[in-house]
CSV table of C-alpha atoms in Angstrom, one decimal:
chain,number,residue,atom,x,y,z
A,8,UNK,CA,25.1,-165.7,-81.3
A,9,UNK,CA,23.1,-162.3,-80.1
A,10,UNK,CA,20.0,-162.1,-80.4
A,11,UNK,CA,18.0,-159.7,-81.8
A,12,UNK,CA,14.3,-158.5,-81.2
A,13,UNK,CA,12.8,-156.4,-84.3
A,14,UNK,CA,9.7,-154.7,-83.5
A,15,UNK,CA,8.4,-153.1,-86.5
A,16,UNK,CA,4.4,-153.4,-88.2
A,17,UNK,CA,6.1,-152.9,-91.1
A,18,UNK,CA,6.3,-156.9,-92.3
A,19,UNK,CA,8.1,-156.0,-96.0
A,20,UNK,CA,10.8,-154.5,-94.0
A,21,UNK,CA,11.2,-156.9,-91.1
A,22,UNK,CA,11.4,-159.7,-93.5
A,23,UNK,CA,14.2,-158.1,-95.4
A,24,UNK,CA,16.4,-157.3,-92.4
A,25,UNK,CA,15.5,-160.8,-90.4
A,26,UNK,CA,16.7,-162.6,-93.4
A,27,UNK,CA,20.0,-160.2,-93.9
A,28,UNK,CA,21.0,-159.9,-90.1
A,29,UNK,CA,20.7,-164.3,-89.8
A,30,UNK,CA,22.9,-164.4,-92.8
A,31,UNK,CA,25.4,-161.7,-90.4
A,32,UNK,CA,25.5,-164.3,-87.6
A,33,UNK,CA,22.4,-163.0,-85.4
A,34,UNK,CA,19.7,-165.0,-84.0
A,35,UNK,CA,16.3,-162.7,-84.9
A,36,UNK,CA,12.6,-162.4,-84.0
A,37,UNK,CA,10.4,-160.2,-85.0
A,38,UNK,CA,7.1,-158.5,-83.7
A,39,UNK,CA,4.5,-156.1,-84.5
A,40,UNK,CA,3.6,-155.2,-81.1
A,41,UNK,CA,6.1,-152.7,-78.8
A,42,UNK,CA,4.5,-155.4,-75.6
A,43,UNK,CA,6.5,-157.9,-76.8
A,44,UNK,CA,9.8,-155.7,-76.2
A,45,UNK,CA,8.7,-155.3,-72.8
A,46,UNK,CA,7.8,-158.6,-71.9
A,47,UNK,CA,11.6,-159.5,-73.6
A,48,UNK,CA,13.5,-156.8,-71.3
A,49,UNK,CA,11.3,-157.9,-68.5
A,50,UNK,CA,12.5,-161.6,-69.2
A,51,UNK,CA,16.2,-160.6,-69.9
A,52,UNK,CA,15.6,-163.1,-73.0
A,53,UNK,CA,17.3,-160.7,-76.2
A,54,UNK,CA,20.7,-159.2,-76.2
A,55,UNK,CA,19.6,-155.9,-78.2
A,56,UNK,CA,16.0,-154.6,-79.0
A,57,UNK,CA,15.2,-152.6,-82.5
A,58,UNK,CA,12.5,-150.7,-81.6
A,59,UNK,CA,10.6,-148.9,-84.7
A,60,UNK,CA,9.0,-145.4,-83.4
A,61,UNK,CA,5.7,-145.2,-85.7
A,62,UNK,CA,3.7,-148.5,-84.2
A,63,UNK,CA,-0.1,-149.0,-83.9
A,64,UNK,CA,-1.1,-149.6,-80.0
A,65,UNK,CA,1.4,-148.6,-78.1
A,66,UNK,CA,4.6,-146.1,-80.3
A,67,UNK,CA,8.0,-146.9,-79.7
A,68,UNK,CA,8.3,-143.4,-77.4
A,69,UNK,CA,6.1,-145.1,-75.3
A,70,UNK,CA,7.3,-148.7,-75.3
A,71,UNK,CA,11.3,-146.9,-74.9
A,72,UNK,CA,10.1,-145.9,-71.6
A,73,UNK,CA,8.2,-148.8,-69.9
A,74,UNK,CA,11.9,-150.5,-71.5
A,75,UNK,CA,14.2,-148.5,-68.9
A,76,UNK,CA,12.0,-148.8,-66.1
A,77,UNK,CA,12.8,-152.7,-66.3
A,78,UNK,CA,16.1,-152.8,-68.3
A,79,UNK,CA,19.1,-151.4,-69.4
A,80,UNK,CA,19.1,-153.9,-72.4
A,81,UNK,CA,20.4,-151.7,-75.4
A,82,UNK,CA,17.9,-150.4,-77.7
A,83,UNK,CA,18.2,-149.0,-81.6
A,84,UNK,CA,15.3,-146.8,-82.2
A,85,UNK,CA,14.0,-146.4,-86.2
A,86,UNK,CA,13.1,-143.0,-86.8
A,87,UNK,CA,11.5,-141.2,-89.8
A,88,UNK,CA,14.0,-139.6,-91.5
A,89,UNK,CA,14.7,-136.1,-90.7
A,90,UNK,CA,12.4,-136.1,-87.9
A,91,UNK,CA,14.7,-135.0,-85.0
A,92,UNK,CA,12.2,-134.6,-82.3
A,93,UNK,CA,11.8,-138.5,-82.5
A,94,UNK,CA,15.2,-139.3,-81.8
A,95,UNK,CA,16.3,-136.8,-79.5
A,96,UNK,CA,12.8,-137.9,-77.4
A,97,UNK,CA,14.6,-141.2,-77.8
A,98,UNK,CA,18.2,-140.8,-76.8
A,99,UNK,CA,17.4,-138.8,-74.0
A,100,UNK,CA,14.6,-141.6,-72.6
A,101,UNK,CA,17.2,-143.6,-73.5
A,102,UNK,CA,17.9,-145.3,-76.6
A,103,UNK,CA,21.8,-146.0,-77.5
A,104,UNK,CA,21.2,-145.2,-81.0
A,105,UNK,CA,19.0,-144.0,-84.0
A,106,UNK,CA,18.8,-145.3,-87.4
A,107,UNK,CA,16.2,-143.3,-90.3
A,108,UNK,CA,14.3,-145.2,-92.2
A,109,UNK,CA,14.2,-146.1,-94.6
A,110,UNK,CA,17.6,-147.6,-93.6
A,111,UNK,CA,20.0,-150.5,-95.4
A,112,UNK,CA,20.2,-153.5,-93.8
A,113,UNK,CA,24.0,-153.2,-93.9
A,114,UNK,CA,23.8,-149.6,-91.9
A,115,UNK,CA,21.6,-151.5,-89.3
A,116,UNK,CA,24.4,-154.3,-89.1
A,117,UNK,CA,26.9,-152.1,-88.3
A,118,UNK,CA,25.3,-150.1,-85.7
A,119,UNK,CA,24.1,-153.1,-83.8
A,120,UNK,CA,27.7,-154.3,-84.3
A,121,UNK,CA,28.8,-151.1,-82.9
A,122,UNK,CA,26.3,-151.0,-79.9
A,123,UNK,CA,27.1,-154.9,-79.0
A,124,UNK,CA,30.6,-154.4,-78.9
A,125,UNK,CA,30.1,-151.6,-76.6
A,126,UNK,CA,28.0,-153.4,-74.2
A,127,UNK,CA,29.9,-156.6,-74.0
A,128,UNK,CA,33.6,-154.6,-73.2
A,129,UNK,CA,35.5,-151.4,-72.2
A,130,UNK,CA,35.9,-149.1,-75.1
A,131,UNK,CA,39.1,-148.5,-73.2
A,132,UNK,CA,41.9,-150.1,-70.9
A,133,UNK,CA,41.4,-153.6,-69.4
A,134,UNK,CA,38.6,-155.6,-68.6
A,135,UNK,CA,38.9,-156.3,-65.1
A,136,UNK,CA,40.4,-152.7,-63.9
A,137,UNK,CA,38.5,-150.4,-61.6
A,138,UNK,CA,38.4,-146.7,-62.8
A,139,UNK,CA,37.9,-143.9,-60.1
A,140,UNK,CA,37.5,-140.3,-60.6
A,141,UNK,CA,36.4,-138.3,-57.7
A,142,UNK,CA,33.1,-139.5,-56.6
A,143,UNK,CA,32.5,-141.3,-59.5
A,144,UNK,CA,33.7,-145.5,-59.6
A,145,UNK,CA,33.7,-147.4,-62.4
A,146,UNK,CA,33.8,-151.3,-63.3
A,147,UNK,CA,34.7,-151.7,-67.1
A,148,UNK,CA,34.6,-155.6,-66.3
A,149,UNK,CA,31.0,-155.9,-65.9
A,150,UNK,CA,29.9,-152.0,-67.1
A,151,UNK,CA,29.1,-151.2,-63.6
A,152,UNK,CA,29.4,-147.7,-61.7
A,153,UNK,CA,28.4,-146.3,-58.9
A,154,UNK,CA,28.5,-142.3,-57.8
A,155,UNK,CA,28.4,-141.3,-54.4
A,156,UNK,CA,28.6,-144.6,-53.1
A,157,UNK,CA,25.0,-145.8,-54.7
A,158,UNK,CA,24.6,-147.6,-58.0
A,159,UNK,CA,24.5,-145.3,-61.0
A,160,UNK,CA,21.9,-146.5,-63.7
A,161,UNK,CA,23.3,-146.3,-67.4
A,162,UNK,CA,22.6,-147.1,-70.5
A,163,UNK,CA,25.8,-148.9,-72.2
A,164,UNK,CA,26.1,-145.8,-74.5
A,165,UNK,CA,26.2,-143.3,-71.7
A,166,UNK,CA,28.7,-145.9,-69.7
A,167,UNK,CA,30.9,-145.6,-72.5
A,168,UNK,CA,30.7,-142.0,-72.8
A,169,UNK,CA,31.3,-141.3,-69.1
A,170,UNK,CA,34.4,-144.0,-69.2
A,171,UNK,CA,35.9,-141.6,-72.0
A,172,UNK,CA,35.4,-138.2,-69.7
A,173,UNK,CA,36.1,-140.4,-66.3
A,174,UNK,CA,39.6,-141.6,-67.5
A,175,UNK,CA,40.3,-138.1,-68.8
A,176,UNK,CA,38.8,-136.2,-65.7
A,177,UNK,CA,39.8,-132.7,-65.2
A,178,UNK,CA,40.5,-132.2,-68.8
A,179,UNK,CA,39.2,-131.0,-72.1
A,180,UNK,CA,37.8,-133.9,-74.3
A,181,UNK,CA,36.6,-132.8,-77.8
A,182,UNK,CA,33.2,-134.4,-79.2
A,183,UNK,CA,35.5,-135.7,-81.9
A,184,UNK,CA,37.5,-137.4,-79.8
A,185,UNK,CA,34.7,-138.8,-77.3
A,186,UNK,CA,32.7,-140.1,-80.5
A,187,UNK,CA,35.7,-142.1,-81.7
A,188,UNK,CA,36.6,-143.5,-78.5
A,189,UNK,CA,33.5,-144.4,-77.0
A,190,UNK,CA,31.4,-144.9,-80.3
A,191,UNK,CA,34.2,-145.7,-82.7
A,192,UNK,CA,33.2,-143.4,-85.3
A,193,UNK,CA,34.4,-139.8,-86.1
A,194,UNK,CA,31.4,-137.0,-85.3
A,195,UNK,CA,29.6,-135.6,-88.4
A,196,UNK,CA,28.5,-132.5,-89.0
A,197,UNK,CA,24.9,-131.9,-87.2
A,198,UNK,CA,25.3,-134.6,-85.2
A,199,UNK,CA,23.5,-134.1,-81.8
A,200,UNK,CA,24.0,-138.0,-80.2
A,201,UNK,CA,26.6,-136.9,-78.0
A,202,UNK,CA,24.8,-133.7,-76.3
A,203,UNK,CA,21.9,-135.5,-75.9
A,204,UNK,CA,23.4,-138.3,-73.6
A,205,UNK,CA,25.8,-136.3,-71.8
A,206,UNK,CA,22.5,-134.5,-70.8
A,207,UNK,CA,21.1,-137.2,-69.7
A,208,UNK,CA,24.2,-138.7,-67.5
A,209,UNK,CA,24.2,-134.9,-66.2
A,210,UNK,CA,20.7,-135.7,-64.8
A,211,UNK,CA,22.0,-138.5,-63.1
A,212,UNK,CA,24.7,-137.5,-61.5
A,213,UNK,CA,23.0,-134.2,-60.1
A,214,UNK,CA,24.2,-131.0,-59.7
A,215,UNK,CA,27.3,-130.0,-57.3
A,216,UNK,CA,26.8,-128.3,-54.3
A,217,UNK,CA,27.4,-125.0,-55.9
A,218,UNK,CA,24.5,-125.4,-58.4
A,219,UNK,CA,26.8,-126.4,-61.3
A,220,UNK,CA,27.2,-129.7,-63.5
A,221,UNK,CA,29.6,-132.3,-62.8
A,222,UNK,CA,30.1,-132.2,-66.7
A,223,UNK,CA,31.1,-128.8,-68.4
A,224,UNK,CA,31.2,-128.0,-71.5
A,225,UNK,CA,33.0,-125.1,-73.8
A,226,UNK,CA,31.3,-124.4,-76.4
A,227,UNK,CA,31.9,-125.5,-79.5
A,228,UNK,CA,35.1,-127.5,-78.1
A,229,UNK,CA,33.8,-130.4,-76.0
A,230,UNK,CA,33.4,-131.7,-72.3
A,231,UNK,CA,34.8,-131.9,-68.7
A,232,UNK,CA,34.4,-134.2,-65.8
A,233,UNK,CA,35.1,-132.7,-62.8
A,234,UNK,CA,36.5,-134.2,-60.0
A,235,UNK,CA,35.7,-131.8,-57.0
């Protein structure tokens, strides 16, 4: 049973989705206070966090951030709707996904669904293989890399991305392509997810020696890895 931590000073809503997400198999708490998602990464005690932005105290910007300097425990941020500052501020601290509010408790069932199942296996290819491309290594098993022989900090949304353009590398992958197979969902229109974390893995891996990114893009068609 996963188990979930809600933050959210909204009480109405929490109540609502605690009592729907039980009845979908997941063990739930629920807070008021971003420290308690903190203090749960810090403990490795919950298997996914959703993390409401608009908080008293301390916002869930704020509490994203002290997250990722302890964990790398998934994290669904609720957003106002429309407001795309918020989530792009999120996904690129970050977060491995965004849902508006005010959201169904069925959409928020099937994204943590979704962002479980991509933390727990390979979107692609065996469990226990070892994917290489160039400088970059990559254990599906455990959802491990490293790049340039030192461990490479990820997010399991940006591991799943990169194992999409790693097992591809040297070629053209189209966004439509790398949202179905590393999200499992088809890219709709206005959809910025996928820019937004291949910007942040670019960060990561640096730029190459002559000032470029490892990852290219062509406009309007998708993304490269390169391997030299």
């Amino acid at each position: 049973m996963n188990k979930v931590l809600l933050i959210d000073d909204d009480v109405e809503l929490t109540t609502l989705l605690q009592e729907y997400l039980a009845e979908e198999g997941y063990d739930v708490a629920t807070d008021t206070d971003g420290r308690a998602a903190i203090a749960a990464a810090a403990g490795n005690s919950v298997d996914i966090i959703v993390l409401d932005i608009m908080m008293p105290r301390m916002n869930g910007i704020e509490v994203l951030q002290r997250i990722r300097k302890l964990s790398q425990v998934p994290v669904l941020m609720l957003t106002a709707r429309g407001d795309d500052v918020d989530r792009i501020s999120g996904l690129n601290l970050g977060a491995d996904d965004y849902v508006p509010k005010p959201c169904s408790p069925g959409e928020l069932a099937a994204r943590l669904r979704a962002i479980l199942r991509r933390a727990s296996q390979s979107v692609v290819g065996t469990s226990t293989d070892t994917l290489k491309a160039g400088r970059l290594v990559m254990h599906p098993g455990n959802r491990t890399a490293e790049w340039l022989g030192e461990p490479l900090e990820l997010t399991g949304t940006e591991f799943s991305l990169l194992e999409v353009l790693a097992r591809n590398a040297g070629q053209l992958v189209s966004k439509q392509d790398i949202s179905k197979r590393a999200f499992g969902k088809p890219l709709t229109p206005f959809d910025r997810r996928i820019d937004v974390h291949i910007s942040s893995v670019r960060q990561k891996l640096g730029l190459r020696e002559d000032g470029q990114s490892w990852i290219q893009s062509v406009r309007g068609q998708g993304y490269q890895l390169l391997l030299d």
